[in-house]
mmCIF file with all atom_site columns, C-alpha atoms in Angstrom:
data_model
loop_
_atom_site.group_PDB
_atom_site.id
_atom_site.type_symbol
_atom_site.label_atom_id
_atom_site.label_alt_id
_atom_site.label_comp_id
_atom_site.label_asym_id
_atom_site.label_entity_id
_atom_site.label_seq_id
_atom_site.pdbx_PDB_ins_code
_atom_site.Cartn_x
_atom_site.Cartn_y
_atom_site.Cartn_z
_atom_site.occupancy
_atom_site.B_iso_or_equiv
_atom_site.pdbx_formal_charge
_atom_site.auth_seq_id
_atom_site.auth_comp_id
_atom_site.auth_asym_id
_atom_site.auth_atom_id
_atom_site.pdbx_PDB_model_num
ATOM 1  C CA . MET A 1 1  ? -10.978 24.364 1.649  1.00 0.00 ? 1  MET A CA 1
ATOM 2  C CA . PRO A 1 2  ? -11.854 23.026 4.947  1.00 0.00 ? 2  PRO A CA 1
ATOM 3  C CA . GLY A 1 3  ? -11.869 19.287 5.178  1.00 0.00 ? 3  GLY A CA 1
ATOM 4  C CA . ALA A 1 4  ? -9.163  18.960 2.871  1.00 0.00 ? 4  ALA A CA 1
ATOM 5  C CA . TRP A 1 5  ? -5.496  18.081 3.508  1.00 0.00 ? 5  TRP A CA 1
ATOM 6  C CA . SER A 1 6  ? -2.795  21.053 2.801  1.00 0.00 ? 6  SER A CA 1
ATOM 7  C CA . GLU A 1 7  ? 0.059   20.221 0.519  1.00 0.00 ? 7  GLU A CA 1
ATOM 8  C CA . THR A 1 8  ? 2.825   19.381 2.230  1.00 0.00 ? 8  THR A CA 1
ATOM 9  C CA . LYS A 1 9  ? 4.861   22.413 3.391  1.00 0.00 ? 9  LYS A CA 1
ATOM 10 C CA . ASN A 1 10 ? 8.367   23.077 4.551  1.00 0.00 ? 10 ASN A CA 1
ATOM 11 C CA . ALA A 1 11 ? 8.080   23.162 8.973  1.00 0.00 ? 11 ALA A CA 1
ATOM 12 C CA . THR A 1 12 ? 7.369   27.189 10.333 1.00 0.00 ? 12 THR A CA 1
ATOM 13 C CA . ASP A 1 13 ? 8.020   28.142 13.512 1.00 0.00 ? 13 ASP A CA 1
ATOM 14 C CA . GLU A 1 14 ? 4.495   28.050 14.188 1.00 0.00 ? 14 GLU A CA 1
ATOM 15 C CA . ILE A 1 15 ? 4.718   24.102 13.367 1.00 0.00 ? 15 ILE A CA 1
ATOM 16 C CA . GLN A 1 16 ? 7.958   23.722 15.629 1.00 0.00 ? 16 GLN A CA 1
ATOM 17 C CA . LYS A 1 17 ? 5.913   25.307 18.588 1.00 0.00 ? 17 LYS A CA 1
ATOM 18 C CA . ILE A 1 18 ? 3.410   23.133 18.213 1.00 0.00 ? 18 ILE A CA 1
ATOM 19 C CA . CYS A 1 19 ? 6.154   19.777 18.211 1.00 0.00 ? 19 CYS A CA 1
ATOM 20 C CA . ASP A 1 20 ? 7.650   21.524 21.520 1.00 0.00 ? 20 ASP A CA 1
ATOM 21 C CA . GLN A 1 21 ? 3.974   21.475 22.766 1.00 0.00 ? 21 GLN A CA 1
ATOM 22 C CA . VAL A 1 22 ? 3.616   17.589 22.320 1.00 0.00 ? 22 VAL A CA 1
ATOM 23 C CA . LYS A 1 23 ? 7.148   16.477 22.790 1.00 0.00 ? 23 LYS A CA 1
ATOM 24 C CA . ASP A 1 24 ? 6.560   15.190 26.165 1.00 0.00 ? 24 ASP A CA 1
ATOM 25 C CA . GLN A 1 25 ? 3.206   13.112 25.170 1.00 0.00 ? 25 GLN A CA 1
ATOM 26 C CA . VAL A 1 26 ? 5.259   11.961 22.269 1.00 0.00 ? 26 VAL A CA 1
ATOM 27 C CA . GLU A 1 27 ? 7.878   10.700 24.394 1.00 0.00 ? 27 GLU A CA 1
ATOM 28 C CA . ALA A 1 28 ? 5.394   8.609  26.726 1.00 0.00 ? 28 ALA A CA 1
ATOM 29 C CA . PHE A 1 29 ? 3.924   7.115  23.839 1.00 0.00 ? 29 PHE A CA 1
ATOM 30 C CA . THR A 1 30 ? 7.087   6.348  22.189 1.00 0.00 ? 30 THR A CA 1
ATOM 31 C CA . GLY A 1 31 ? 9.302   5.704  25.510 1.00 0.00 ? 31 GLY A CA 1
ATOM 32 C CA . GLU A 1 32 ? 12.494  7.396  23.969 1.00 0.00 ? 32 GLU A CA 1
ATOM 33 C CA . ASN A 1 33 ? 13.799  10.304 25.027 1.00 0.00 ? 33 ASN A CA 1
ATOM 34 C CA . TYR A 1 34 ? 14.363  13.194 22.196 1.00 0.00 ? 34 TYR A CA 1
ATOM 35 C CA . VAL A 1 35 ? 17.785  14.537 22.191 1.00 0.00 ? 35 VAL A CA 1
ATOM 36 C CA . VAL A 1 36 ? 16.777  16.016 18.473 1.00 0.00 ? 36 VAL A CA 1
ATOM 37 C CA . PHE A 1 37 ? 12.963  17.019 17.774 1.00 0.00 ? 37 PHE A CA 1
ATOM 38 C CA . THR A 1 38 ? 12.962  19.408 14.839 1.00 0.00 ? 38 THR A CA 1
ATOM 39 C CA . ALA A 1 39 ? 9.775   19.412 12.485 1.00 0.00 ? 39 ALA A CA 1
ATOM 40 C CA . ILE A 1 40 ? 10.720  19.397 9.247  1.00 0.00 ? 40 ILE A CA 1
ATOM 41 C CA . LYS A 1 41 ? 7.757   19.075 6.848  1.00 0.00 ? 41 LYS A CA 1
ATOM 42 C CA . TYR A 1 42 ? 3.960   19.438 7.668  1.00 0.00 ? 42 TYR A CA 1
ATOM 43 C CA . ARG A 1 43 ? 0.231   19.313 6.544  1.00 0.00 ? 43 ARG A CA 1
ATOM 44 C CA . SER A 1 44 ? -2.628  20.941 8.144  1.00 0.00 ? 44 SER A CA 1
ATOM 45 C CA . GLN A 1 45 ? -6.077  20.387 8.015  1.00 0.00 ? 45 GLN A CA 1
ATOM 46 C CA . VAL A 1 46 ? -9.549  22.471 8.832  1.00 0.00 ? 46 VAL A CA 1
ATOM 47 C CA . VAL A 1 47 ? -12.037 20.993 10.543 1.00 0.00 ? 47 VAL A CA 1
ATOM 48 C CA . THR A 1 48 ? -13.679 22.315 13.877 1.00 0.00 ? 48 THR A CA 1
ATOM 49 C CA . GLY A 1 49 ? -9.863  22.995 14.558 1.00 0.00 ? 49 GLY A CA 1
ATOM 50 C CA . GLU A 1 50 ? -6.912  22.020 13.061 1.00 0.00 ? 50 GLU A CA 1
ATOM 51 C CA . ASN A 1 51 ? -5.318  18.866 12.285 1.00 0.00 ? 51 ASN A CA 1
ATOM 52 C CA . PHE A 1 52 ? -1.583  18.315 11.423 1.00 0.00 ? 52 PHE A CA 1
ATOM 53 C CA . LEU A 1 53 ? 0.800   15.521 10.328 1.00 0.00 ? 53 LEU A CA 1
ATOM 54 C CA . ILE A 1 54 ? 4.009   16.642 10.976 1.00 0.00 ? 54 ILE A CA 1
ATOM 55 C CA . LYS A 1 55 ? 7.279   14.932 9.871  1.00 0.00 ? 55 LYS A CA 1
ATOM 56 C CA . VAL A 1 56 ? 9.711   14.991 12.654 1.00 0.00 ? 56 VAL A CA 1
ATOM 57 C CA . ASP A 1 57 ? 13.724  14.917 13.072 1.00 0.00 ? 57 ASP A CA 1
ATOM 58 C CA . VAL A 1 58 ? 14.226  12.769 15.658 1.00 0.00 ? 58 VAL A CA 1
ATOM 59 C CA . GLY A 1 59 ? 18.089  12.067 15.141 1.00 0.00 ? 59 GLY A CA 1
ATOM 60 C CA . GLU A 1 60 ? 18.202  8.348  13.615 1.00 0.00 ? 60 GLU A CA 1
ATOM 61 C CA . ASP A 1 61 ? 15.098  8.488  11.586 1.00 0.00 ? 61 ASP A CA 1
ATOM 62 C CA . TYR A 1 62 ? 11.768  10.318 11.164 1.00 0.00 ? 62 TYR A CA 1
ATOM 63 C CA . ASP A 1 63 ? 8.700   10.104 13.550 1.00 0.00 ? 63 ASP A CA 1
ATOM 64 C CA . HIS A 1 64 ? 5.326   11.325 11.830 1.00 0.00 ? 64 HIS A CA 1
ATOM 65 C CA . LEU A 1 65 ? 2.999   12.766 14.675 1.00 0.00 ? 65 LEU A CA 1
ATOM 66 C CA . SER A 1 66 ? -1.023  13.654 14.101 1.00 0.00 ? 66 SER A CA 1
ATOM 67 C CA . VAL A 1 67 ? -1.574  16.423 16.166 1.00 0.00 ? 67 VAL A CA 1
ATOM 68 C CA . TYR A 1 68 ? -5.090  18.388 16.746 1.00 0.00 ? 68 TYR A CA 1
ATOM 69 C CA . ARG A 1 69 ? -5.273  22.006 18.035 1.00 0.00 ? 69 ARG A CA 1
ATOM 70 C CA . LYS A 1 70 ? -8.682  23.222 19.357 1.00 0.00 ? 70 LYS A CA 1
ATOM 71 C CA . LEU A 1 71 ? -9.982  26.830 18.181 1.00 0.00 ? 71 LEU A CA 1
ATOM 72 C CA . PRO A 1 72 ? -9.019  29.469 20.035 1.00 0.00 ? 72 PRO A CA 1
ATOM 73 C CA . CYS A 1 73 ? -12.112 30.287 21.581 1.00 0.00 ? 73 CYS A CA 1
ATOM 74 C CA . ASP A 1 74 ? -12.310 26.463 22.863 1.00 0.00 ? 74 ASP A CA 1
ATOM 75 C CA . GLY A 1 75 ? -9.220  26.816 24.687 1.00 0.00 ? 75 GLY A CA 1
ATOM 76 C CA . GLY A 1 76 ? -6.693  26.072 21.469 1.00 0.00 ? 76 GLY A CA 1
ATOM 77 C CA . GLU A 1 77 ? -5.053  23.205 23.197 1.00 0.00 ? 77 GLU A CA 1
ATOM 78 C CA . VAL A 1 78 ? -2.572  21.106 21.173 1.00 0.00 ? 78 VAL A CA 1
ATOM 79 C CA . VAL A 1 79 ? -3.484  17.184 21.617 1.00 0.00 ? 79 VAL A CA 1
ATOM 80 C CA . LEU A 1 80 ? -1.128  14.177 20.379 1.00 0.00 ? 80 LEU A CA 1
ATOM 81 C CA . ARG A 1 81 ? -3.820  12.059 18.124 1.00 0.00 ? 81 ARG A CA 1
ATOM 82 C CA . GLY A 1 82 ? -0.911  9.307  17.244 1.00 0.00 ? 82 GLY A CA 1
ATOM 83 C CA . VAL A 1 83 ? 2.805   8.825  16.617 1.00 0.00 ? 83 VAL A CA 1
ATOM 84 C CA . GLU A 1 84 ? 4.149   6.599  13.647 1.00 0.00 ? 84 GLU A CA 1
ATOM 85 C CA . GLN A 1 85 ? 7.692   5.681  14.054 1.00 0.00 ? 85 GLN A CA 1
ATOM 86 C CA . HIS A 1 86 ? 11.057  4.771  12.120 1.00 0.00 ? 86 HIS A CA 1
ATOM 87 C CA . ARG A 1 87 ? 9.851   6.606  9.259  1.00 0.00 ? 87 ARG A CA 1
ATOM 88 C CA . THR A 1 88 ? 12.290  7.806  6.412  1.00 0.00 ? 88 THR A CA 1
ATOM 89 C CA . LYS A 1 89 ? 13.265  11.350 5.230  1.00 0.00 ? 89 LYS A CA 1
ATOM 90 C CA . ASP A 1 90 ? 11.236  10.783 1.966  1.00 0.00 ? 90 ASP A CA 1
ATOM 91 C CA . ALA A 1 91 ? 8.176   9.118  3.326  1.00 0.00 ? 91 ALA A CA 1
ATOM 92 C CA . PRO A 1 92 ? 4.983   10.491 2.719  1.00 0.00 ? 92 PRO A CA 1
ATOM 93 C CA . LEU A 1 93 ? 2.522   12.613 5.215  1.00 0.00 ? 93 LEU A CA 1
ATOM 94 C CA . VAL A 1 94 ? -0.429  10.580 5.018  1.00 0.00 ? 94 VAL A CA 1
ATOM 95 C CA . PRO A 1 95 ? -3.582  10.572 7.864  1.00 0.00 ? 95 PRO A CA 1
ATOM 96 C CA . PHE A 1 96 ? -3.145  7.762  10.216 1.00 0.00 ? 96 PHE A CA 1
ATOM 97 C CA . THR A 1 97 ? -4.613  6.456  13.772 1.00 0.00 ? 97 THR A CA 1
ATOM 98 C CA . ASN A 1 98 ? -3.012  4.749  16.343 1.00 0.00 ? 98 ASN A CA 1
#
C-alpha cells in the first residue's frame, strides 16, 4: 500500500547497490571510513519515489540509514537523508530524521 512501510526484509543485491551509492555520503556524515559496509535488513515505503530504512553492518556495530530514491522519470537519484550510528544487530528499523 502506498505510504505504508513494508515489513523488515533481508537485504537484496539492489539494496546493497543503494548502500554502495550512498557510502561516501554516510562517511562524510559520520566522519568514519568504513572498511565493512554490508546491507543486512531493510524496509521500504512507496511515496513519490521510494524511501528506504537500511540496517548496515559497519564492522563493530550497525548503522541505520534513511535513504530516498527518486522515480526513474525524475532521474532515479539516490539521496542519504540520515544516519543513526552505533545500533545493535537486533535494533528495529524505525523511521527517523536527523
